[in-house]
Amino acid sequence: MIVTVTANPAIDRTLALPHELARGEVQRLTGSESQAGGKGINVSRALRASKLDNLAVFPASADDDFTHLVEAEGLRMLPVRIDGKVRTNFAVTETDGTTTKLNEPGPHLSADEATALVAAVVTASRDADWLVLAGSLPRGLDSSFYAALIDAVRAELGEAAPRVAVDSSDAPLEALLASGTRVQLIKPNAFELAELSGVADGDALEADPQLAADAAGWALENGADAVLATLGGAGAIYRDADTSLFATPPPTRVRSTVGAGDSSLAGFLLASVTGASPERALAQAVAHGSAAASLPGSGVPSPEQTQPDLVSITHLALTGDHSNSTATSTKENAS
Ligand SMILES: Nc1ncnc2c1ncn2[C@@H]1O[C@H](COP(=O)(O)OP(=O)(O)OP(=O)(O)O)[C@@H](O)[C@H]1O
Ligand SMILES: [Mg+2]
């Protein structure tokens, strides 16, 4: 079982215009739709598509429109009551492909609401293999929140505490890694890993998997036991203390990369709960991410839509292991 936490959920509301957006004018939409959004929800949605039992925890009242959307999808959920209303993020789409995003600030969580969220996550984590902390933090939660949450889970559950995977960025991720609270996995993209490690920029990491693996090495020394770094169309790398791997995607007709990284994480977890090797888990991560990229919108793939056997895995040099650094990469099939 996997628990996902979406501390800062949002209703993603798409407003479709039949022409250009004209400021100051009244314009008719050709359609509008709402979906429950937030990285933890996306991971839960992708896990559910693979029939992996999971529970989505988020702060929202039971009668919030957001909660109704999650419920309507049939996701297993644990909403933690708050006074405020879940924010809505609007995406205004024009026919030429332009999208304008207008994001609400969202509610301000009180200290009591933060405490209730921690308590709910601790309780939910009792039977969990993995605890996934995904996305940004709402107003009212200090950037130290993720570390405090993990500490609370470990204090209560001890050895039985789930492994922790984090897909976040900026202050919440930086504060977590600086806190001394270790996590089993982080899932940055190239830009997030560049920002975090200070090693080159995101474009450079996407272009050079060895450089991305070096940057991941920085994260290993700073609080993460393993790094799954997705590199957009280039694939992904996996790095832990004794393994450094690069995976390239299967042939993919890209429709929408929105949420692809969240599907990558779901694919990795899916493989890891079956005891798969890092090679297999990385292959499933890239297969899941690329299958998600081939689907429209924020669609998530079923396992049948993924092609892990078409993911090619290359072994990279372990940074600092100079005996290895001049060796040529060996290539093997993930299967
Ligand atoms: N152009 C592409 N072609 C093939 N696969 C892609 C492409 N873009 C993304 N992917 C797949 O999706 C995975 C995740 O992509 P990316 O690194 O862009 O994630 P991300 O930035 O974390 O996305 P998000 O946070 O929006 O979910 C990649 O590892 C790859 O498998
Ligand atoms: Mg991402």
mmCIF file of C-alpha atoms and ligand atoms in Angstrom:
data_model
loop_
_atom_site.group_PDB
_atom_site.id
_atom_site.type_symbol
_atom_site.label_atom_id
_atom_site.label_comp_id
_atom_site.label_asym_id
_atom_site.label_seq_id
_atom_site.Cartn_x
_atom_site.Cartn_y
_atom_site.Cartn_z
ATOM 1 C CA MET A 1 0.000 0.000 0.000
ATOM 2 C CA ILE A 2 1.180 3.476 -0.819
ATOM 3 C CA VAL A 3 0.198 6.722 0.880
ATOM 4 C CA THR A 4 0.410 9.941 -1.122
ATOM 5 C CA VAL A 5 0.322 13.352 0.513
ATOM 6 C CA THR A 6 -0.824 16.386 -1.456
ATOM 7 C CA ALA A 7 -0.348 19.217 1.028
ATOM 8 C CA ASN A 8 -1.256 21.920 -1.488
ATOM 9 C CA PRO A 9 -3.997 20.456 -3.702
ATOM 10 C CA ALA A 10 -5.736 22.414 -6.449
ATOM 11 C CA ILE A 11 -8.687 22.078 -8.732
ATOM 12 C CA ASP A 12 -7.259 22.290 -12.247
ATOM 13 C CA ARG A 13 -9.904 24.100 -14.271
ATOM 14 C CA THR A 14 -9.448 24.368 -18.033
ATOM 15 C CA LEU A 15 -11.339 27.111 -19.886
ATOM 16 C CA ALA A 16 -11.333 26.625 -23.661
ATOM 17 C CA LEU A 17 -11.617 29.679 -25.944
ATOM 18 C CA PRO A 18 -12.445 29.293 -29.657
ATOM 19 C CA HIS A 19 -10.020 32.131 -30.546
ATOM 20 C CA GLU A 20 -7.485 34.464 -28.986
ATOM 21 C CA LEU A 21 -7.902 35.729 -25.464
ATOM 22 C CA ALA A 22 -8.886 39.409 -25.661
ATOM 23 C CA ARG A 23 -8.188 41.382 -22.505
ATOM 24 C CA GLY A 24 -11.129 43.457 -21.313
ATOM 25 C CA GLU A 25 -13.665 41.717 -23.604
ATOM 26 C CA VAL A 26 -16.558 39.360 -22.826
ATOM 27 C CA GLN A 27 -15.802 36.053 -24.477
ATOM 28 C CA ARG A 28 -17.672 32.767 -24.713
ATOM 29 C CA LEU A 29 -15.962 29.508 -23.895
ATOM 30 C CA THR A 30 -16.342 26.410 -26.052
ATOM 31 C CA GLY A 31 -16.005 24.291 -22.954
ATOM 32 C CA SER A 32 -14.664 24.011 -19.465
ATOM 33 C CA GLU A 33 -13.687 21.158 -17.241
ATOM 34 C CA SER A 34 -12.338 20.570 -13.774
ATOM 35 C CA GLN A 35 -10.033 17.891 -12.466
ATOM 36 C CA ALA A 36 -8.514 17.254 -9.060
ATOM 37 C CA GLY A 37 -4.876 18.307 -9.346
ATOM 38 C CA GLY A 38 -1.668 18.190 -7.348
ATOM 39 C CA LYS A 39 1.310 15.864 -7.652
ATOM 40 C CA GLY A 40 0.202 13.432 -4.942
ATOM 41 C CA ILE A 41 -3.187 13.067 -6.587
ATOM 42 C CA ASN A 42 -1.482 12.446 -9.938
ATOM 43 C CA VAL A 43 0.688 9.725 -8.383
ATOM 44 C CA SER A 44 -2.388 8.151 -6.750
ATOM 45 C CA ARG A 45 -4.239 8.277 -10.069
ATOM 46 C CA ALA A 46 -1.341 6.577 -11.853
ATOM 47 C CA LEU A 47 -1.009 3.916 -9.145
ATOM 48 C CA ARG A 48 -4.724 3.231 -9.305
ATOM 49 C CA ALA A 49 -4.508 2.773 -13.092
ATOM 50 C CA SER A 50 -2.057 -0.030 -12.262
ATOM 51 C CA LYS A 51 -4.353 -1.404 -9.547
ATOM 52 C CA LEU A 52 -1.865 -0.684 -6.778
ATOM 53 C CA ASP A 53 -3.656 0.027 -3.518
ATOM 54 C CA ASN A 54 -3.048 3.582 -2.376
ATOM 55 C CA LEU A 55 -4.529 6.307 -0.200
ATOM 56 C CA ALA A 56 -4.496 10.005 -1.087
ATOM 57 C CA VAL A 57 -4.214 12.287 1.961
ATOM 58 C CA PHE A 58 -4.865 16.003 1.510
ATOM 59 C CA PRO A 59 -6.199 19.002 3.449
ATOM 60 C CA ALA A 60 -9.771 19.762 2.336
ATOM 61 C CA SER A 61 -13.203 19.674 3.895
ATOM 62 C CA ALA A 62 -15.461 16.730 3.065
ATOM 63 C CA ASP A 63 -17.816 18.992 1.100
ATOM 64 C CA ASP A 64 -15.098 20.838 -0.848
ATOM 65 C CA ASP A 65 -15.503 20.645 -4.643
ATOM 66 C CA PHE A 66 -11.991 19.173 -4.714
ATOM 67 C CA THR A 67 -12.979 16.303 -2.423
ATOM 68 C CA HIS A 68 -16.016 15.608 -4.601
ATOM 69 C CA LEU A 69 -13.802 15.424 -7.694
ATOM 70 C CA VAL A 70 -11.419 12.953 -6.034
ATOM 71 C CA GLU A 71 -14.374 10.911 -4.835
ATOM 72 C CA ALA A 72 -16.004 10.916 -8.265
ATOM 73 C CA GLU A 73 -12.825 9.428 -9.731
ATOM 74 C CA GLY A 74 -13.020 6.608 -7.239
ATOM 75 C CA LEU A 75 -9.637 7.318 -5.674
ATOM 76 C CA ARG A 76 -9.235 6.089 -2.094
ATOM 77 C CA MET A 77 -8.838 9.235 -0.020
ATOM 78 C CA LEU A 78 -8.388 10.680 3.437
ATOM 79 C CA PRO A 79 -9.377 14.362 3.369
ATOM 80 C CA VAL A 80 -8.249 16.264 6.471
ATOM 81 C CA ARG A 81 -10.770 18.944 7.376
ATOM 82 C CA ILE A 82 -9.722 22.583 7.012
ATOM 83 C CA ASP A 83 -11.733 25.805 7.182
ATOM 84 C CA GLY A 84 -10.432 27.182 3.882
ATOM 85 C CA LYS A 85 -11.425 26.156 0.365
ATOM 86 C CA VAL A 86 -9.069 24.294 -1.978
ATOM 87 C CA ARG A 87 -7.631 26.695 -4.562
ATOM 88 C CA THR A 88 -8.474 26.601 -8.240
ATOM 89 C CA ASN A 89 -5.772 26.879 -10.896
ATOM 90 C CA PHE A 90 -7.248 28.110 -14.171
ATOM 91 C CA ALA A 91 -5.769 27.301 -17.564
ATOM 92 C CA VAL A 92 -7.178 29.421 -20.389
ATOM 93 C CA THR A 93 -6.504 27.638 -23.677
ATOM 94 C CA GLU A 94 -6.603 29.241 -27.121
ATOM 95 C CA THR A 95 -6.885 27.397 -30.416
ATOM 96 C CA ASP A 96 -3.316 28.309 -31.435
ATOM 97 C CA GLY A 97 -2.026 26.296 -28.497
ATOM 98 C CA THR A 98 -1.399 29.219 -26.160
ATOM 99 C CA THR A 99 -2.237 28.466 -22.537
ATOM 100 C CA THR A 100 -2.527 31.168 -19.880
ATOM 101 C CA LYS A 101 -2.437 30.000 -16.285
ATOM 102 C CA LEU A 102 -4.071 31.883 -13.439
ATOM 103 C CA ASN A 103 -3.413 30.314 -10.046
ATOM 104 C CA GLU A 104 -5.240 31.135 -6.841
ATOM 105 C CA PRO A 105 -3.102 31.489 -3.708
ATOM 106 C CA GLY A 106 -5.079 28.861 -1.810
ATOM 107 C CA PRO A 107 -5.990 28.566 1.845
ATOM 108 C CA HIS A 108 -3.783 29.409 4.783
ATOM 109 C CA LEU A 109 -3.529 26.374 7.061
ATOM 110 C CA SER A 110 -3.700 27.020 10.791
ATOM 111 C CA ALA A 111 -1.336 25.360 13.281
ATOM 112 C CA ASP A 112 -4.161 23.039 14.376
ATOM 113 C CA GLU A 113 -4.881 22.061 10.770
ATOM 114 C CA ALA A 114 -1.190 21.315 10.220
ATOM 115 C CA THR A 115 -1.180 19.127 13.337
ATOM 116 C CA ALA A 116 -4.285 17.277 12.106
ATOM 117 C CA LEU A 117 -2.631 16.689 8.725
ATOM 118 C CA VAL A 118 0.447 15.199 10.404
ATOM 119 C CA ALA A 119 -1.719 12.975 12.614
ATOM 120 C CA ALA A 120 -3.691 11.735 9.593
ATOM 121 C CA VAL A 121 -0.504 10.911 7.663
ATOM 122 C CA VAL A 122 0.962 9.054 10.658
ATOM 123 C CA THR A 123 -2.203 6.950 10.968
ATOM 124 C CA ALA A 124 -2.407 6.313 7.215
ATOM 125 C CA SER A 125 1.260 5.234 7.124
ATOM 126 C CA ARG A 126 0.760 2.237 9.437
ATOM 127 C CA ASP A 127 0.230 -0.235 6.605
ATOM 128 C CA ALA A 128 2.192 1.583 3.929
ATOM 129 C CA ASP A 129 5.228 0.404 1.940
ATOM 130 C CA TRP A 130 5.909 3.932 0.701
ATOM 131 C CA LEU A 131 4.940 7.414 1.805
ATOM 132 C CA VAL A 132 4.987 9.839 -1.130
ATOM 133 C CA LEU A 133 5.316 13.552 -0.340
ATOM 134 C CA ALA A 134 4.577 15.453 -3.490
ATOM 135 C CA GLY A 135 4.384 19.064 -4.555
ATOM 136 C CA SER A 136 4.528 22.435 -2.878
ATOM 137 C CA LEU A 137 3.323 23.468 0.566
ATOM 138 C CA PRO A 138 0.304 25.698 1.249
ATOM 139 C CA ARG A 139 0.508 28.972 3.094
ATOM 140 C CA GLY A 140 0.765 28.393 6.809
ATOM 141 C CA LEU A 141 3.078 25.364 6.510
ATOM 142 C CA ASP A 142 6.728 26.219 7.062
ATOM 143 C CA SER A 143 9.262 24.820 4.592
ATOM 144 C CA SER A 144 10.396 22.505 7.414
ATOM 145 C CA PHE A 145 6.998 20.740 7.239
ATOM 146 C CA TYR A 146 8.134 17.688 5.253
ATOM 147 C CA ALA A 147 10.982 16.959 7.679
ATOM 148 C CA ALA A 148 8.635 17.363 10.665
ATOM 149 C CA LEU A 149 6.089 15.068 9.005
ATOM 150 C CA ILE A 150 8.648 12.335 8.302
ATOM 151 C CA ASP A 151 10.068 12.638 11.820
ATOM 152 C CA ALA A 152 6.551 12.242 13.273
ATOM 153 C CA VAL A 153 5.877 9.128 11.164
ATOM 154 C CA ARG A 154 9.207 7.547 12.170
ATOM 155 C CA ALA A 155 8.784 8.491 15.845
ATOM 156 C CA GLU A 156 5.401 6.749 15.915
ATOM 157 C CA LEU A 157 6.049 3.740 13.677
ATOM 158 C CA GLY A 158 9.748 3.103 14.215
ATOM 159 C CA GLU A 159 11.016 0.182 12.130
ATOM 160 C CA ALA A 160 7.559 -0.234 10.599
ATOM 161 C CA ALA A 161 7.639 3.263 9.052
ATOM 162 C CA PRO A 162 7.245 3.261 5.265
ATOM 163 C CA ARG A 163 9.995 4.285 2.898
ATOM 164 C CA VAL A 164 9.689 7.937 1.924
ATOM 165 C CA ALA A 165 9.711 9.287 -1.637
ATOM 166 C CA VAL A 166 9.698 13.039 -2.263
ATOM 167 C CA ASP A 167 8.755 14.863 -5.462
ATOM 168 C CA SER A 168 8.999 18.520 -4.579
ATOM 169 C CA SER A 169 11.180 21.499 -5.399
ATOM 170 C CA ASP A 170 12.519 24.794 -4.141
ATOM 171 C CA ALA A 171 12.294 25.626 -0.415
ATOM 172 C CA PRO A 172 10.344 22.536 0.783
ATOM 173 C CA LEU A 173 12.828 20.152 -0.847
ATOM 174 C CA GLU A 174 15.909 22.201 0.055
ATOM 175 C CA ALA A 175 14.777 22.510 3.681
ATOM 176 C CA LEU A 176 14.109 18.769 3.863
ATOM 177 C CA LEU A 177 17.540 17.811 2.544
ATOM 178 C CA ALA A 178 19.202 20.380 4.839
ATOM 179 C CA SER A 179 17.303 19.090 7.882
ATOM 180 C CA GLY A 180 19.274 15.902 8.405
ATOM 181 C CA THR A 181 16.101 13.801 7.973
ATOM 182 C CA ARG A 182 17.030 11.232 5.322
ATOM 183 C CA VAL A 183 14.602 10.056 2.662
ATOM 184 C CA GLN A 184 14.781 6.876 0.587
ATOM 185 C CA LEU A 185 14.079 8.528 -2.775
ATOM 186 C CA ILE A 186 13.753 11.934 -4.412
ATOM 187 C CA LYS A 187 12.276 12.425 -7.913
ATOM 188 C CA PRO A 188 13.473 15.728 -9.320
ATOM 189 C CA ASN A 189 13.383 16.612 -12.997
ATOM 190 C CA ALA A 190 16.565 17.975 -14.592
ATOM 191 C CA PHE A 191 15.736 21.565 -13.703
ATOM 192 C CA GLU A 192 14.892 20.766 -10.103
ATOM 193 C CA LEU A 193 18.069 18.686 -9.731
ATOM 194 C CA ALA A 194 20.186 21.473 -11.250
ATOM 195 C CA GLU A 195 18.665 24.020 -8.894
ATOM 196 C CA LEU A 196 19.159 21.746 -5.913
ATOM 197 C CA SER A 197 22.712 20.583 -6.584
ATOM 198 C CA GLY A 198 24.131 23.696 -8.205
ATOM 199 C CA VAL A 199 25.651 21.360 -10.832
ATOM 200 C CA ALA A 200 25.157 23.019 -14.250
ATOM 201 C CA ASP A 201 21.668 23.950 -15.485
ATOM 202 C CA GLY A 202 18.655 21.820 -16.354
ATOM 203 C CA ASP A 203 19.308 21.811 -20.106
ATOM 204 C CA ALA A 204 22.869 20.614 -19.504
ATOM 205 C CA LEU A 205 21.675 17.796 -17.230
ATOM 206 C CA GLU A 206 19.079 16.675 -19.800
ATOM 207 C CA ALA A 207 21.804 16.649 -22.463
ATOM 208 C CA ASP A 208 24.371 14.754 -20.378
ATOM 209 C CA PRO A 209 23.161 11.839 -18.214
ATOM 210 C CA GLN A 210 26.598 11.428 -16.597
ATOM 211 C CA LEU A 211 26.411 15.041 -15.455
ATOM 212 C CA ALA A 212 22.890 14.356 -14.117
ATOM 213 C CA ALA A 213 24.241 11.328 -12.257
ATOM 214 C CA ASP A 214 27.005 13.515 -10.798
ATOM 215 C CA ALA A 215 24.376 15.999 -9.629
ATOM 216 C CA ALA A 216 22.402 13.115 -8.135
ATOM 217 C CA GLY A 217 25.599 12.155 -6.293
ATOM 218 C CA TRP A 218 25.382 15.511 -4.561
ATOM 219 C CA ALA A 219 21.884 14.613 -3.331
ATOM 220 C CA LEU A 220 23.161 11.267 -1.985
ATOM 221 C CA GLU A 221 25.602 13.167 0.193
ATOM 222 C CA ASN A 222 22.840 15.518 1.279
ATOM 223 C CA GLY A 223 19.957 13.473 2.609
ATOM 224 C CA ALA A 224 18.695 11.185 -0.169
ATOM 225 C CA ASP A 225 19.434 7.433 -0.302
ATOM 226 C CA ALA A 226 18.506 7.295 -3.984
ATOM 227 C CA VAL A 227 17.650 9.683 -6.794
ATOM 228 C CA LEU A 228 15.308 9.085 -9.720
ATOM 229 C CA ALA A 229 15.908 12.125 -11.909
ATOM 230 C CA THR A 230 13.725 12.410 -14.983
ATOM 231 C CA LEU A 231 15.282 14.119 -17.992
ATOM 232 C CA GLY A 232 12.215 14.824 -20.155
ATOM 233 C CA GLY A 233 12.485 13.282 -23.636
ATOM 234 C CA ALA A 234 16.020 12.076 -22.826
ATOM 235 C CA GLY A 235 14.696 9.559 -20.270
ATOM 236 C CA ALA A 236 15.871 9.307 -16.679
ATOM 237 C CA ILE A 237 18.772 8.381 -14.437
ATOM 238 C CA TYR A 238 18.760 6.370 -11.223
ATOM 239 C CA ARG A 239 21.504 6.782 -8.680
ATOM 240 C CA ASP A 240 22.144 5.241 -5.283
ATOM 241 C CA ALA A 241 25.314 4.420 -3.325
ATOM 242 C CA ASP A 242 26.294 1.501 -5.592
ATOM 243 C CA THR A 243 24.325 1.988 -8.788
ATOM 244 C CA SER A 244 24.285 4.635 -11.476
ATOM 245 C CA LEU A 245 21.958 4.007 -14.414
ATOM 246 C CA PHE A 246 20.616 5.850 -17.428
ATOM 247 C CA ALA A 247 17.468 4.837 -19.282
ATOM 248 C CA THR A 248 16.251 6.045 -22.659
ATOM 249 C CA PRO A 249 12.525 6.005 -23.514
ATOM 250 C CA PRO A 250 10.782 3.682 -25.948
ATOM 251 C CA PRO A 251 9.710 5.322 -29.233
ATOM 252 C CA THR A 252 7.057 7.807 -28.100
ATOM 253 C CA ARG A 253 4.527 9.929 -29.976
ATOM 254 C CA VAL A 254 4.240 12.814 -27.529
ATOM 255 C CA ARG A 255 0.800 14.336 -26.949
ATOM 256 C CA SER A 256 1.072 15.921 -23.507
ATOM 257 C CA THR A 257 3.903 15.750 -21.004
ATOM 258 C CA VAL A 258 1.735 17.263 -18.233
ATOM 259 C CA GLY A 259 2.147 15.037 -15.188
ATOM 260 C CA ALA A 260 4.505 12.648 -16.990
ATOM 261 C CA GLY A 261 6.985 12.875 -14.110
ATOM 262 C CA ASP A 262 4.291 11.901 -11.637
ATOM 263 C CA SER A 263 3.591 8.777 -13.709
ATOM 264 C CA SER A 264 7.354 8.074 -13.740
ATOM 265 C CA LEU A 265 7.383 8.024 -9.959
ATOM 266 C CA ALA A 266 4.300 5.789 -9.891
ATOM 267 C CA GLY A 267 6.001 3.362 -12.309
ATOM 268 C CA PHE A 268 9.119 3.252 -10.153
ATOM 269 C CA LEU A 269 7.118 2.560 -6.968
ATOM 270 C CA LEU A 270 5.011 -0.043 -8.750
ATOM 271 C CA ALA A 271 8.133 -2.008 -9.645
ATOM 272 C CA SER A 272 9.832 -1.427 -6.314
ATOM 273 C CA VAL A 273 6.967 -2.885 -4.231
ATOM 274 C CA THR A 274 7.426 -6.161 -6.111
ATOM 275 C CA GLY A 275 11.108 -6.181 -5.110
ATOM 276 C CA ALA A 276 12.340 -5.299 -8.610
ATOM 277 C CA SER A 277 16.005 -4.433 -9.208
ATOM 278 C CA PRO A 278 16.948 -0.771 -9.727
ATOM 279 C CA GLU A 279 17.260 -1.589 -13.454
ATOM 280 C CA ARG A 280 13.694 -2.908 -13.647
ATOM 281 C CA ALA A 281 12.288 -0.103 -11.489
ATOM 282 C CA LEU A 282 14.026 2.549 -13.622
ATOM 283 C CA ALA A 283 12.777 0.875 -16.806
ATOM 284 C CA GLN A 284 9.211 0.902 -15.460
ATOM 285 C CA ALA A 285 9.585 4.548 -14.412
ATOM 286 C CA VAL A 286 10.629 5.614 -17.898
ATOM 287 C CA ALA A 287 8.045 3.347 -19.529
ATOM 288 C CA HIS A 288 5.324 4.895 -17.368
ATOM 289 C CA GLY A 289 6.519 8.476 -17.933
ATOM 290 C CA SER A 290 6.742 8.064 -21.680
ATOM 291 C CA ALA A 291 3.379 6.289 -21.894
ATOM 292 C CA ALA A 292 1.870 9.209 -19.938
ATOM 293 C CA ALA A 293 3.531 11.643 -22.378
ATOM 294 C CA SER A 294 1.853 9.783 -25.257
ATOM 295 C CA LEU A 295 -1.606 10.313 -23.734
ATOM 296 C CA PRO A 296 -3.575 13.573 -24.034
ATOM 297 C CA GLY A 297 -3.853 15.975 -21.083
ATOM 298 C CA SER A 298 -2.768 14.606 -17.743
ATOM 299 C CA GLY A 299 -3.782 11.057 -18.696
ATOM 300 C CA VAL A 300 -2.125 8.183 -16.843
ATOM 301 C CA PRO A 301 -1.286 4.861 -18.489
ATOM 302 C CA SER A 302 -2.421 1.381 -17.558
ATOM 303 C CA PRO A 303 0.456 -1.141 -17.263
ATOM 304 C CA GLU A 304 -0.555 -2.608 -20.663
ATOM 305 C CA GLN A 305 0.118 0.780 -22.254
ATOM 306 C CA THR A 306 3.710 0.831 -20.978
ATOM 307 C CA GLN A 307 6.701 -0.760 -22.725
ATOM 308 C CA PRO A 308 9.420 -1.352 -20.123
ATOM 309 C CA ASP A 309 11.123 -3.928 -22.363
ATOM 310 C CA LEU A 310 11.745 -1.205 -24.958
ATOM 311 C CA VAL A 311 13.559 0.978 -22.433
ATOM 312 C CA SER A 312 17.298 0.782 -22.894
ATOM 313 C CA ILE A 313 19.464 0.848 -19.748
ATOM 314 C CA THR A 314 23.084 2.031 -19.649
ATOM 315 C CA HIS A 315 25.393 1.795 -16.626
ATOM 316 C CA LEU A 316 27.098 5.070 -15.780
ATOM 317 C CA ALA A 317 30.242 5.707 -13.782
ATOM 318 C CA LEU A 318 29.776 6.262 -10.055
ATOM 319 C CA THR A 319 31.039 9.754 -9.270
ATOM 320 C CA GLY A 320 34.114 9.629 -7.087
ATOM 321 C CA ASP A 321 34.804 6.037 -8.087
ATOM 322 C CA HIS A 322 37.823 6.860 -10.256
ATOM 323 C CA SER A 323 38.615 3.246 -11.032
ATOM 324 C CA ASN A 324 35.307 3.218 -12.862
ATOM 325 C CA SER A 325 35.199 6.669 -14.386
ATOM 326 C CA THR A 326 37.294 5.863 -17.424
ATOM 327 C CA ALA A 327 35.516 2.595 -18.174
ATOM 328 C CA THR A 328 33.220 2.648 -21.168
ATOM 329 C CA SER A 329 29.525 2.315 -20.424
ATOM 330 C CA THR A 330 28.056 -1.133 -20.686
ATOM 331 C CA LYS A 331 24.689 -1.539 -22.260
ATOM 332 C CA GLU A 332 22.074 -4.083 -21.407
ATOM 333 C CA ASN A 333 18.412 -4.596 -21.963
ATOM 334 C CA ALA A 334 16.222 -3.888 -18.951
ATOM 335 C CA SER A 335 14.427 -7.186 -19.377
HETATM 336 N N1 LIG B 1 9.355 14.163 -25.224
HETATM 337 C C1 LIG B 1 9.291 13.013 -24.551
HETATM 338 N N2 LIG B 1 9.435 11.819 -25.200
HETATM 339 C C2 LIG B 1 9.379 10.656 -24.543
HETATM 340 N N3 LIG B 1 9.211 10.565 -23.214
HETATM 341 C C3 LIG B 1 9.069 11.702 -22.514
HETATM 342 C C4 LIG B 1 9.098 12.994 -23.133
HETATM 343 N N4 LIG B 1 8.941 13.943 -22.170
HETATM 344 C C5 LIG B 1 8.813 13.271 -21.010
HETATM 345 N N5 LIG B 1 8.892 11.930 -21.206
HETATM 346 C C6 LIG B 1 8.822 10.856 -20.209
HETATM 347 O O1 LIG B 1 8.297 11.370 -19.001
HETATM 348 C C7 LIG B 1 9.271 11.289 -17.962
HETATM 349 C C8 LIG B 1 9.151 12.477 -17.050
HETATM 350 O O2 LIG B 1 9.393 13.673 -17.795
HETATM 351 P P1 LIG B 1 9.910 15.014 -17.154
HETATM 352 O O3 LIG B 1 11.336 14.911 -16.774
HETATM 353 O O4 LIG B 1 9.544 16.080 -18.118
HETATM 354 O O5 LIG B 1 9.028 15.079 -15.822
HETATM 355 P P2 LIG B 1 8.588 16.297 -14.889
HETATM 356 O O6 LIG B 1 9.221 17.567 -15.361
HETATM 357 O O7 LIG B 1 8.799 15.876 -13.494
HETATM 358 O O8 LIG B 1 7.026 16.338 -15.191
HETATM 359 P P3 LIG B 1 5.809 16.756 -14.253
HETATM 360 O O9 LIG B 1 6.386 17.370 -13.001
HETATM 361 O O10 LIG B 1 5.010 17.716 -15.090
HETATM 362 O O11 LIG B 1 5.035 15.525 -13.976
HETATM 363 C C9 LIG B 1 10.612 11.131 -18.658
HETATM 364 O O12 LIG B 1 11.550 10.453 -17.841
HETATM 365 C C10 LIG B 1 10.222 10.326 -19.896
HETATM 366 O O13 LIG B 1 10.082 8.958 -19.575
HETATM 367 MG MG MG B 2 7.892 16.698 -11.775
#
